Short mmCIF file of C-alpha atoms and ligand atoms in Angstrom, two decimals:
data_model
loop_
_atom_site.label_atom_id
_atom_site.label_comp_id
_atom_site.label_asym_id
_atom_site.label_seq_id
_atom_site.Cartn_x
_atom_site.Cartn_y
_atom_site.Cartn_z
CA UNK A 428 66.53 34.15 56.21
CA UNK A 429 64.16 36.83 56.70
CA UNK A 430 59.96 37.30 57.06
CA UNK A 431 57.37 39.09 56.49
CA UNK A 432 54.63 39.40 58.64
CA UNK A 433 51.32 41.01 57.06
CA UNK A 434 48.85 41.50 59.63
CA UNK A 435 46.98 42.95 62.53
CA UNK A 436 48.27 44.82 65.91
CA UNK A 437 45.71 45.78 68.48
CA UNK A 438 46.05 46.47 72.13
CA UNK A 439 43.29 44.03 73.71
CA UNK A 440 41.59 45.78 77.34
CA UNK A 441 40.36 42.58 79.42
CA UNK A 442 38.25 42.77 82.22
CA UNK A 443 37.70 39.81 84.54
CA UNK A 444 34.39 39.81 85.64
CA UNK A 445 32.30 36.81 88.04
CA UNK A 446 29.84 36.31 85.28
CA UNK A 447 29.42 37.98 81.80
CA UNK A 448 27.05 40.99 81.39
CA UNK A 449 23.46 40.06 80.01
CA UNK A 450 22.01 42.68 76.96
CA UNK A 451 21.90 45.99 78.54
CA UNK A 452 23.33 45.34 81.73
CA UNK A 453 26.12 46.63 84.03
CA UNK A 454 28.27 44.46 85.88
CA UNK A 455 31.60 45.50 88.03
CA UNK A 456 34.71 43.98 87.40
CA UNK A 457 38.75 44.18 88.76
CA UNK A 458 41.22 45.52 87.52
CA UNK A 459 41.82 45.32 83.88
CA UNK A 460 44.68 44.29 82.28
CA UNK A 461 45.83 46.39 78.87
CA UNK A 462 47.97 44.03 76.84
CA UNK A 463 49.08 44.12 73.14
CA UNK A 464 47.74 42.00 70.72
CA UNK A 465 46.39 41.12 67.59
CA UNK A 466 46.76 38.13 65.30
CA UNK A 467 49.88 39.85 63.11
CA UNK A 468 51.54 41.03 66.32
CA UNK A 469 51.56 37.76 67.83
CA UNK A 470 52.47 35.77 65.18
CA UNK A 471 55.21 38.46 63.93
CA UNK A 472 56.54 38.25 68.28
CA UNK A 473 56.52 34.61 68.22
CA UNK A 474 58.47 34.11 65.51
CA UNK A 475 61.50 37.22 66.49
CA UNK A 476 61.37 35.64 69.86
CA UNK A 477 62.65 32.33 68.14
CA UNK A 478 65.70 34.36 66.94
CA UNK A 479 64.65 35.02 63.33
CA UNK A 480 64.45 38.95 61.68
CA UNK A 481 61.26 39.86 60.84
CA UNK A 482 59.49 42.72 59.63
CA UNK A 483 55.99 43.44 60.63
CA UNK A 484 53.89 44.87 57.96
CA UNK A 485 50.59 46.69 59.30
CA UNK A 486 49.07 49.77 60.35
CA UNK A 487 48.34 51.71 63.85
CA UNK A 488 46.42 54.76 64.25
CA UNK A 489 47.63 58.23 65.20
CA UNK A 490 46.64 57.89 69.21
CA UNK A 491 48.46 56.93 72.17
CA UNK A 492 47.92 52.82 72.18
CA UNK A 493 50.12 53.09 68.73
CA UNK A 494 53.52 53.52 71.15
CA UNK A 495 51.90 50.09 73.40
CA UNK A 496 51.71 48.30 69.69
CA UNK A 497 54.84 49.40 69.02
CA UNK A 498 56.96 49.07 72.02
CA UNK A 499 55.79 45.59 72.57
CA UNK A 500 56.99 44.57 68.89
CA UNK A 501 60.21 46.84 69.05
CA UNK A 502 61.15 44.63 72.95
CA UNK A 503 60.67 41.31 70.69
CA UNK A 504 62.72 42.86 68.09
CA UNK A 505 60.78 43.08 65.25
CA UNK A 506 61.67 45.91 62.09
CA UNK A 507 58.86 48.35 62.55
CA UNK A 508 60.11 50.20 58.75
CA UNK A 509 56.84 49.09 57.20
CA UNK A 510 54.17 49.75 60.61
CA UNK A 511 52.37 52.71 59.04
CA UNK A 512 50.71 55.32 61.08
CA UNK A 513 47.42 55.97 59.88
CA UNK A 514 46.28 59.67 60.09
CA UNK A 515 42.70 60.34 61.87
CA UNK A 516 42.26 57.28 62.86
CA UNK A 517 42.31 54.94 66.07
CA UNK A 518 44.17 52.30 66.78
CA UNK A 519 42.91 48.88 66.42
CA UNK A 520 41.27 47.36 69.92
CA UNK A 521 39.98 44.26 71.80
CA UNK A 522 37.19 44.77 74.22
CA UNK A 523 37.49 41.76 76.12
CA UNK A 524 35.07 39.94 79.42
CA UNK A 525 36.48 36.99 80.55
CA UNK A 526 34.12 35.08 83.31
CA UNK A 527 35.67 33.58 86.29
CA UNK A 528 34.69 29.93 84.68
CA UNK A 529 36.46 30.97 81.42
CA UNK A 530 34.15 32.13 79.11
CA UNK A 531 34.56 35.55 77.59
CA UNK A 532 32.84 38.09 74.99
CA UNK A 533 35.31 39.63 72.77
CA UNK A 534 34.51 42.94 70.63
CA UNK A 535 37.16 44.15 68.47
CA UNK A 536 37.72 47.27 66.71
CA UNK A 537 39.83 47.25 63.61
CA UNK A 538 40.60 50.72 63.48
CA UNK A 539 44.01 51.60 61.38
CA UNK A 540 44.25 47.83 60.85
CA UNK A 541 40.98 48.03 58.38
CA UNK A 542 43.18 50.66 56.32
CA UNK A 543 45.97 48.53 55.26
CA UNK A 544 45.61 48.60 51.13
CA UNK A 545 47.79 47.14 48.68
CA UNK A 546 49.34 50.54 48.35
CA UNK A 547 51.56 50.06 51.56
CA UNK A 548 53.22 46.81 50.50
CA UNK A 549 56.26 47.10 49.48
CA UNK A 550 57.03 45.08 46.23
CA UNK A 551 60.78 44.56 46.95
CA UNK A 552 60.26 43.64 50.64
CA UNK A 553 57.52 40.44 50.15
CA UNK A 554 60.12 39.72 47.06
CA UNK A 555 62.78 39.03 48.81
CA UNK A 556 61.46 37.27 52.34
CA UNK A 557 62.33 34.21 52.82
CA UNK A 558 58.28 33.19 54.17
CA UNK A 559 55.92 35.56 53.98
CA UNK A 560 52.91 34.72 56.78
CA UNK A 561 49.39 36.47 56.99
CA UNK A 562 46.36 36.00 58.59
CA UNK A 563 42.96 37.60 58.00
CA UNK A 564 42.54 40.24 60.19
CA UNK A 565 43.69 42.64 57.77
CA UNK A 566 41.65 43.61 54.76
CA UNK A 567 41.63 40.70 51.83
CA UNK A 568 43.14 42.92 48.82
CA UNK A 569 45.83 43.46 51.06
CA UNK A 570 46.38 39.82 52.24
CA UNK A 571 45.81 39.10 48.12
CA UNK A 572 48.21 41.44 46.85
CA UNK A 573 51.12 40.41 49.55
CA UNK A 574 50.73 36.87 48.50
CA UNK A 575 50.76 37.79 44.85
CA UNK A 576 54.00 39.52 45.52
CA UNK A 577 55.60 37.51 47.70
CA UNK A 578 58.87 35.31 46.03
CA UNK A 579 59.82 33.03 48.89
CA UNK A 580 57.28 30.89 51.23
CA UNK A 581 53.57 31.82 51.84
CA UNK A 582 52.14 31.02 55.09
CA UNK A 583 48.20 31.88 55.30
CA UNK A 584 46.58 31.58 58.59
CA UNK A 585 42.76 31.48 57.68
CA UNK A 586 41.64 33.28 60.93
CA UNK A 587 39.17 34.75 62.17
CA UNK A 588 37.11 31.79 59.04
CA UNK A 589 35.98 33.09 55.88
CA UNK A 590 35.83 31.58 53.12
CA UNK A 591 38.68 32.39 50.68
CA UNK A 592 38.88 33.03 46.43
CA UNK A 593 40.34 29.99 44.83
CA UNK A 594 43.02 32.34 43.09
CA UNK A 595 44.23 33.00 46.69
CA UNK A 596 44.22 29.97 47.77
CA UNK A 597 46.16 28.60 44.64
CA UNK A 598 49.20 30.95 45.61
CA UNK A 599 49.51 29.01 49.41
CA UNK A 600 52.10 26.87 49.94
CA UNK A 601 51.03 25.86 53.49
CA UNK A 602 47.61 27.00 55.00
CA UNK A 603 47.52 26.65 58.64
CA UNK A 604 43.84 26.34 60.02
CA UNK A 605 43.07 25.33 63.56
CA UNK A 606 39.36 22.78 63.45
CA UNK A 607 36.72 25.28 63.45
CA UNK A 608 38.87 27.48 60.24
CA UNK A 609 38.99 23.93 58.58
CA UNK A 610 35.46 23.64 58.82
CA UNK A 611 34.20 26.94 57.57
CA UNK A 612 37.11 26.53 54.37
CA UNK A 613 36.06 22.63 53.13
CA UNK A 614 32.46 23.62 54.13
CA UNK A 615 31.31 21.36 56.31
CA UNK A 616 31.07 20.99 60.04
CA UNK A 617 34.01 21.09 62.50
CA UNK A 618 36.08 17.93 62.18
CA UNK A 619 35.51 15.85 65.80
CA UNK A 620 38.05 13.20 64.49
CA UNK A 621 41.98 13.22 63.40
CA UNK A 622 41.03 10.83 60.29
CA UNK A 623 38.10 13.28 59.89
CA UNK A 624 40.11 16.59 59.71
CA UNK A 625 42.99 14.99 57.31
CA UNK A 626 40.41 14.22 54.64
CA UNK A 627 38.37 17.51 54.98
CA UNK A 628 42.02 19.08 54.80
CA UNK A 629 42.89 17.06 51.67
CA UNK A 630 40.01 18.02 49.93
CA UNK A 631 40.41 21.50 49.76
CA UNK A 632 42.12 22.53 46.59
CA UNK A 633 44.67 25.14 45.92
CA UNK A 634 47.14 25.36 48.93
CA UNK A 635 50.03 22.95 48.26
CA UNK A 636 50.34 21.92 51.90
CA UNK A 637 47.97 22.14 54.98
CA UNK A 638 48.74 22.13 58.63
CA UNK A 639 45.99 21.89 60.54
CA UNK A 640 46.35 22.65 64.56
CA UNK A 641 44.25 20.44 66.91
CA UNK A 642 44.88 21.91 70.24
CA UNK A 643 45.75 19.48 72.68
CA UNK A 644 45.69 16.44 70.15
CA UNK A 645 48.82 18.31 68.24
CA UNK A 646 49.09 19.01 64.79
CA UNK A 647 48.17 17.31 61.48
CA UNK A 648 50.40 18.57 58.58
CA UNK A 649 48.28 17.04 55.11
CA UNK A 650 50.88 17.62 51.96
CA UNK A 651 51.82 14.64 50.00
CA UNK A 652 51.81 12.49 52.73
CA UNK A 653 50.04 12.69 56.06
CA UNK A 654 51.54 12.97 59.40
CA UNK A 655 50.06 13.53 62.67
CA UNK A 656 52.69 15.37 65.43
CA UNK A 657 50.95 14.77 68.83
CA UNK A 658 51.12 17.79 71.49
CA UNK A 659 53.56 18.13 73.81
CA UNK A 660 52.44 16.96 76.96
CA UNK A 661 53.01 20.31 79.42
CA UNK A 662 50.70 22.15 82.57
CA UNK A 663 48.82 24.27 80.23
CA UNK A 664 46.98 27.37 82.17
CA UNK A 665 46.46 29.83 78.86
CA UNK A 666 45.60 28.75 75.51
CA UNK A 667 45.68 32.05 74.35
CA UNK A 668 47.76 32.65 71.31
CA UNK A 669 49.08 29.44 71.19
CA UNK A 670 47.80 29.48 67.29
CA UNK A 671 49.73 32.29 66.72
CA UNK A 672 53.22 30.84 68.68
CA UNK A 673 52.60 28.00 66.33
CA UNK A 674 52.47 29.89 63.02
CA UNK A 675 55.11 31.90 63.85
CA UNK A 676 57.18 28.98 64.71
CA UNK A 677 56.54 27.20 61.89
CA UNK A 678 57.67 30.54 59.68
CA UNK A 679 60.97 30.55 61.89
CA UNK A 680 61.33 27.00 61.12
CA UNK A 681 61.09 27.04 57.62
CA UNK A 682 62.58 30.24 57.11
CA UNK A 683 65.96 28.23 58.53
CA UNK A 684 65.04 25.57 55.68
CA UNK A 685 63.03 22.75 57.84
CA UNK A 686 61.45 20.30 56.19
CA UNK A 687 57.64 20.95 56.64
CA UNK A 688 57.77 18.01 59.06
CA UNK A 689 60.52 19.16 61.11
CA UNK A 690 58.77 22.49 61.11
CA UNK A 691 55.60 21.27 62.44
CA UNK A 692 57.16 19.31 65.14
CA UNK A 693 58.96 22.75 66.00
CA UNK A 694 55.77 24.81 66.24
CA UNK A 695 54.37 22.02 68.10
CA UNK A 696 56.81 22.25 70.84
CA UNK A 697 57.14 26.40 70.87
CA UNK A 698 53.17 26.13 71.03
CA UNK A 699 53.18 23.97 74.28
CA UNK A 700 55.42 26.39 76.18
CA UNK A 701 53.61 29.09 75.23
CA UNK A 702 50.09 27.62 77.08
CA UNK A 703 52.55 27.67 80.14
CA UNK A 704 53.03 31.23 80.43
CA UNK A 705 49.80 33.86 80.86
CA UNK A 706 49.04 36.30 77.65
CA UNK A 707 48.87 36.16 73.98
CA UNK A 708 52.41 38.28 73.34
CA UNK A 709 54.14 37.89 76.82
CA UNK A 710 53.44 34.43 77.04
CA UNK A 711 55.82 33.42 73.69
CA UNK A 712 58.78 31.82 74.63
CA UNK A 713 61.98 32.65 73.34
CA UNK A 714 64.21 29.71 71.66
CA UNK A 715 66.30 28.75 74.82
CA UNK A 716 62.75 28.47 76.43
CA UNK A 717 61.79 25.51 73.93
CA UNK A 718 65.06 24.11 73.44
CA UNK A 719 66.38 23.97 77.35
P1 ADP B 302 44.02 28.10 68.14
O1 ADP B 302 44.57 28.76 69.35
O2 ADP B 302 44.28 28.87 66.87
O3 ADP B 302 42.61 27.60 68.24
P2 ADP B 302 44.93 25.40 68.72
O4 ADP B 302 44.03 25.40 69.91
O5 ADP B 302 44.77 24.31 67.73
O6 ADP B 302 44.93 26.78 67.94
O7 ADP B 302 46.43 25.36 69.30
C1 ADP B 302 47.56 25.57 68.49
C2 ADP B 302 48.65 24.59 68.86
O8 ADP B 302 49.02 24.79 70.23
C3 ADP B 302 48.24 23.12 68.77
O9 ADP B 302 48.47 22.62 67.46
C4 ADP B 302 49.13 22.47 69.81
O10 ADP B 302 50.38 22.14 69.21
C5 ADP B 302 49.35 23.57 70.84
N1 ADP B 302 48.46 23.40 72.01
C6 ADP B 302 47.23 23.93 72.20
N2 ADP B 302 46.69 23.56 73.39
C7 ADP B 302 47.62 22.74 73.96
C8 ADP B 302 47.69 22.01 75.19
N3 ADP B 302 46.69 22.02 76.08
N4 ADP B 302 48.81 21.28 75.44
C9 ADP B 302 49.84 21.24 74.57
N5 ADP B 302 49.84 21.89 73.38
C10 ADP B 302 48.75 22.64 73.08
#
């Protein structure tokens, strides 16, 4: 069964440097690395990589990064039918600094991504997916109207935090938040605790499940009953993306018909692989990767 990823593509530019650049200052670096990206674009990889179709809704500009967005989508396999190519416009980018210790800077340009309206959904597409799964890197009338129209699953990824209308939020059947996203939705400061971030996710009202990712403690899903899925012990070396390996597994999952459970335990395991390998897109597994 089939999904529909609403979302962002960028191509992130990362620069390792020995320490970050102060205000106004100039520091060398190497040799950058170019490498595609973007919340939608990951999530929408992850999940074709796990053998499901999926169609990538979003929008590129009319330069030359649009062929990197799209070539690294179109080697994962995902339908590129509704990727519109916004006229005038740049592509959506990631500056990125990453310090030899680990800490970065991150500046992102939205570019075409800040163009995708209601007006490029397609009402027969989100009616017929199987899960629809968005995030919020895209513009919120757009995320809105998607999950409005959407007749199977809907899968909202709450990132990068904002708070969200209660309308919206009524129309999720399974919010995914990682601790900080929890925080900023219920209001209150990041959960430290398991027990502490399964009642902040229980008191939010409107979604009909939450799943709330924990890093290296696992994954809490909160619906009728709650269930903590502990990580998969593995040699992580880049977290990068594992968010968006686990929301896309979890949309493969239930797109086959998992229980929400089962799902969880899925994207749990996908996720863990993924911290394995380097980079956000290259480093998603593909299903004989997970299940070897
Ligand atoms: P985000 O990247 O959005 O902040 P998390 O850090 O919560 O999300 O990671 C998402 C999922 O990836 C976690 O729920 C967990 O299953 C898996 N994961 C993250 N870090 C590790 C790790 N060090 N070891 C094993 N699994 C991990």
């Amino acid at each position: 069964m089939s999904i529909v990823v609403v979302g962002s593509c960028n191509v992130d530019f990362i620069v390792p440097v020995a320490g970050l650049p102060a205000p106004g200052e100039t520091v060398l670096g190497r040799d950058h690395l170019r490498a595609p990206g973007g919340k939608g674009a990951n999530q929408a990889v992850a999940a074709a990589r796990l053998g499901s179709p999926v169609t990538f809704v979003g929008c590129v500009g009319d330069d030359e990064l649009a062929a990197t967005i799209r070539g690294a989508l179109v080697e994962s396999g995902v339908d590129l039918t509704w990727l519109h190519e916004v006229p005038d416009t740049p592509s959506g980018i990631a500056l990125i600094t990453v310090a030899d210790g680990g800490e970065n800077t991150i500046a992102v340009s939205p570019g075409a991504n800040a163009r995708l309206g209601p007006a490029q959904l397609d009402a027969g597409l989100l009616s017929s997916a199987a899960v629809l799964l968005a995030q919020l890197e895209v513009p919120l009338d757009a995320v809105s109207a998607a999950v409005e129209a959407a007749g199977g699953t809907v899968l909202l990824n709450p990132a990068p935090a904002r708070s969200l209308p209660a309308e919206l939020l009524a129309r999720v059947d399974v919010l995914i938040p990682n601790r900080s996203e929890l925080g900023v939705l219920a209001d209150a400061p990041e959960p430290t605790t398991i027990d502490e971030a399964a009642a902040m996710a229980k008191s939010l009202t409107g979604p009909s499940a939450v799943v709330v990712t924990l890093g290296a403690d696992g994954a809490l899903v909160v619906a009728d009953e709650v269930e903590h899925v502990p990580a998969v012990p593995v040699d992580a070396v880049d977290a990068t993306g594992a968010g968006d390996a686990f929301c896309g597994a979890l949309a493969d999952a239930l797109a086959r018909g998992s229980s929400l459970l089962a799902a969880t335990r899925w994207a749990v395991r996908v996720a863990a692989v993924s911290t394995t390998q380097r980079g956000a897109q290259t480093g998603m597994p593909r299903r004989e990767d997970v299940t070897s």
